[in-house]
Each structure stands twice: as structure tokens, then as C-alpha cells.
Amino acid sequence: MLVLAFDTATPAVTAALHDGERVLAESTTIDARRHGELLAPTIERVLAESGASLRDVTAVVAGSGPGPYTGLRVGLMTAQGLSTTLGVPSYGVCTLDAVAFGSGLAEPFLVATDARRKEVFWGRYADMRTRVEGPFVNRPAEVPVDGLPVVGAGAALYPEILGSGSGVPPYPSAGALAALAAGRLAEGAPLDPPRPIYLRRPDAVVPGAPKRVTA
């Protein structure tokens, strides 16, 4: 098994390789505006560091969001393209699940990431592996925290409402994403296809018909 995983659903452009037992290489760059420019070099970097080639990859995994439309589609389209080119399966894993798995928490908690528009994407977890609610998009004050710890960039953005989330990386790690997917594949657990989780319509829309000008 050699799983290539990456995520572009947040400002973190992150990629990793996992051989079914451990992360062989991982690289992350924080840049919310350059997903399309950074993903391919990031993938090339982790391949070079691990001494592997694309032809060695047996599965491709992309973070499926929720996240902004433009960044999210970069990773998912790349996953679909690599799957077709290499003849290997591709899968999508909820980006919130990657943040949760990277937290290492064994008790109930929430993950919240930045949804822009003064909102957060969030989900509730029984532990680092088990999502029990979500994903949803809400204003921070509408998230039912109920005294649980909240991790992710959303907690860092709205600490007065969601808590600090200190000690847990705010963005998804491709290493965590790869390890989570590799574990599910080894167990024979089903994985979703690489389809986006948007939760709301994109900001960019097709212009409507021009209005008729009357004299």
C-alpha cells in the first residue's frame, strides 16, 4: 500500500505519503491564494523525499471539504486526474475528519474551521476517529459547544465563543488524512468518492441575462 493524500480545503496546502504503517513524507504550506500553484510541487516534494514515484502509488486520497469552492476543487480535480492517469482508486475524506484525527483526542469534542462570511464549518466527534454530527455551517454563536473542547482554525478565530483550541494544529495534516484513509482501507471500511462537500453555493455565479433597456 502506498497512499498519496492531500488537502486544499483550507489555507493549508498539504500532501503526504503513507505506506500502510507510517507517514513516509509530508509537506505543508500555508497560503490561501495559491492552491493551484502549490499542490503539484508539494506532491513532487513528498515523492522525492520518500524515494517513491507516482507509479508506486496505489490509492489517491483528497480532502473533500467542506471548504471554499476554488481551493477545494484544486485538490479534488487533481485526485480524479491522478486516479485516471495511474489507474488507481481515488477517495474523498471529510477535511474535518483529518483535523479530528490529527488532534489525537479520545474524548468528545468539536472541530471548527473557517467558512468565511463570519461563519464556521463544524462537526461533533465522539473521539478522533468517529464523527457523530455534521458537517454543518453556522455562525460561531450558533454552534452548540455544550462545554466541549473545540479544535481547528475556527476555535482560533473565535476563541471568545468557541474556546482557544490550544495545543492542536488549526489546519488539516495530510499525514493525518493519509493515516486515517490507510487505516480504513486496511480494515476494508468504505471510503467515499472524491466529491466536494460545499454546504452552500459558491460565491461566483453565472451572470444572468442582461436587463432590457427601455427608452
XYZ file of C-alpha atoms in Angstrom:
215
model
C 0.000 0.000 0.000
C 1.196 3.489 -0.840
C -1.399 6.190 -0.220
C -0.902 9.675 -1.620
C -3.076 12.126 0.307
C -3.536 15.873 0.016
C -5.916 18.603 1.115
C -6.648 22.069 -0.289
C -9.887 22.860 1.564
C -8.221 25.341 3.934
C -5.302 27.806 3.658
C -3.018 24.793 4.205
C -1.806 23.102 1.009
C -0.683 19.781 2.426
C 0.411 16.423 0.940
C 1.772 13.180 2.379
C 2.660 9.592 1.514
C 1.704 6.665 3.763
C 2.806 3.042 3.286
C 0.101 1.499 5.446
C 2.249 1.625 8.570
C 3.656 5.135 8.780
C 3.912 8.508 7.083
C 6.916 8.415 4.748
C 6.952 12.120 3.883
C 4.771 15.170 4.452
C 4.864 18.788 3.320
C 2.584 21.728 4.155
C 2.492 25.354 3.019
C 0.034 27.920 4.394
C -1.169 30.122 1.533
C -4.871 30.643 0.924
C -4.391 32.160 -2.541
C -2.053 29.706 -4.317
C -3.604 26.239 -4.046
C -3.342 25.670 -7.786
C 0.297 26.733 -7.921
C 1.461 24.882 -4.816
C -0.221 21.472 -4.902
C 1.775 19.836 -7.719
C 5.189 20.935 -6.332
C 4.107 19.775 -2.874
C 3.224 16.330 -4.231
C 6.539 16.187 -6.094
C 8.369 17.103 -2.884
C 6.891 14.292 -0.791
C 7.521 11.780 -3.579
C 11.168 12.858 -3.795
C 11.639 12.783 -0.018
C 10.229 9.269 0.212
C 12.128 7.957 -2.805
C 8.884 6.916 -4.492
C 7.366 7.714 -7.866
C 3.787 8.315 -8.894
C 3.703 4.847 -10.431
C 4.249 3.362 -6.960
C 1.045 4.950 -5.609
C -1.816 2.501 -5.005
C -4.513 4.958 -3.876
C -5.113 8.704 -4.001
C -6.997 10.486 -1.206
C -8.144 14.108 -1.221
C -9.734 16.175 1.489
C -13.316 16.703 0.339
C -14.109 19.725 2.490
C -16.165 21.473 3.486
C -14.211 24.432 2.215
C -14.194 27.344 -0.226
C -15.112 26.334 -3.762
C -11.948 27.459 -5.562
C -9.392 25.867 -3.251
C -11.385 22.703 -2.692
C -11.787 21.861 -6.376
C -7.998 22.040 -6.928
C -7.409 19.004 -4.728
C -10.431 17.029 -5.895
C -9.742 17.577 -9.596
C -6.112 16.604 -9.028
C -7.219 13.409 -7.287
C -9.539 12.496 -10.132
C -6.874 13.259 -12.728
C -4.211 11.187 -10.977
C -6.663 8.327 -10.492
C -7.379 8.225 -14.221
C -3.729 8.601 -15.223
C -2.366 5.994 -12.796
C -5.278 3.582 -12.946
C -5.689 3.530 -9.164
C -8.725 4.303 -6.990
C -9.295 7.771 -5.589
C -11.227 8.656 -2.454
C -12.503 11.682 -0.587
C -12.293 12.133 3.180
C -14.002 14.954 5.055
C -11.424 17.615 5.911
C -12.897 17.962 9.405
C -12.142 14.254 9.933
C -8.484 14.924 9.154
C -8.358 17.737 11.727
C -10.077 15.466 14.247
C -7.692 12.572 13.633
C -4.710 14.887 13.946
C -5.961 16.100 17.340
C -5.361 12.698 18.943
C -8.285 13.304 21.322
C -10.008 10.291 22.857
C -12.985 12.142 24.370
C -15.911 14.040 22.758
C -15.037 17.343 21.069
C -15.894 19.604 18.140
C -13.897 20.595 15.069
C -14.462 24.046 13.591
C -12.759 25.509 10.510
C -13.056 28.915 8.869
C -16.006 29.134 6.467
C -15.509 32.869 5.827
C -18.517 35.232 5.923
C -18.091 35.188 9.731
C -19.157 31.524 9.788
C -17.508 28.184 10.588
C -17.747 24.666 9.224
C -18.072 22.276 12.142
C -18.725 18.724 13.238
C -19.085 16.860 16.517
C -16.860 13.857 17.322
C -17.029 11.071 19.893
C -13.245 10.656 19.546
C -10.536 11.331 16.964
C -11.910 8.674 14.586
C -15.672 8.994 14.989
C -17.797 11.866 13.659
C -21.305 11.787 15.124
C -22.748 15.036 13.718
C -22.042 17.266 10.760
C -20.539 18.733 8.830
C -22.580 21.935 9.168
C -22.035 25.631 8.515
C -23.151 28.194 11.094
C -22.189 31.423 12.769
C -19.912 30.731 15.757
C -22.590 31.712 18.272
C -24.948 29.115 16.745
C -22.548 26.188 17.250
C -23.778 24.019 20.178
C -20.484 23.807 22.057
C -22.117 22.461 25.259
C -18.872 22.749 27.173
C -16.888 20.511 24.814
C -13.396 21.414 23.608
C -13.286 22.854 20.102
C -10.254 22.413 17.835
C -9.365 23.792 14.430
C -8.911 27.221 12.895
C -12.466 28.203 13.826
C -11.597 27.989 17.504
C -8.517 30.132 16.907
C -10.590 32.749 15.053
C -13.396 32.944 17.615
C -11.827 31.974 20.963
C -14.268 34.084 22.963
C -17.123 31.933 21.629
C -15.588 28.561 20.785
C -12.568 28.379 23.092
C -8.890 28.524 22.300
C -8.308 25.017 20.908
C -4.727 25.356 22.093
C -2.277 22.541 21.517
C -3.995 21.162 18.388
C -2.905 22.174 14.858
C -5.535 24.520 13.362
C -5.336 23.067 9.845
C -5.655 19.527 8.483
C -2.478 17.495 8.178
C -2.089 15.342 5.071
C -0.202 12.903 7.273
C -3.296 12.527 9.458
C -5.509 12.339 6.360
C -3.313 9.613 4.853
C -3.112 7.631 8.098
C -6.876 7.811 8.568
C -7.549 6.671 4.998
C -4.894 3.936 5.110
C -6.412 2.578 8.305
C -9.885 2.481 6.783
C -8.573 0.774 3.647
C -6.723 -1.831 5.702
C -9.917 -2.525 7.666
C -11.980 -2.805 4.498
C -14.113 0.119 5.623
C -15.909 2.020 2.844
C -14.480 5.325 1.647
C -16.382 7.984 -0.270
C -15.517 9.030 -3.822
C -13.665 12.363 -4.198
C -16.699 14.624 -4.305
C -16.834 18.093 -2.762
C -18.694 18.949 0.422
C -19.715 22.579 -0.157
C -22.649 23.096 2.265
C -23.522 26.324 0.449
C -23.457 27.809 -3.035
C -20.177 29.216 -4.431
C -19.545 32.973 -4.303
C -19.030 33.103 -8.078
C -22.205 32.637 -10.138
C -23.015 32.672 -13.829
C -24.300 36.147 -14.776
C -27.978 36.343 -15.582
C -29.449 37.666 -18.789
C -28.898 41.413 -19.248
C -31.804 43.619 -18.374
C -33.725 45.110 -21.257
C -33.145 48.834 -21.613
C -36.277 50.811 -22.250
C -36.468 54.340 -23.541
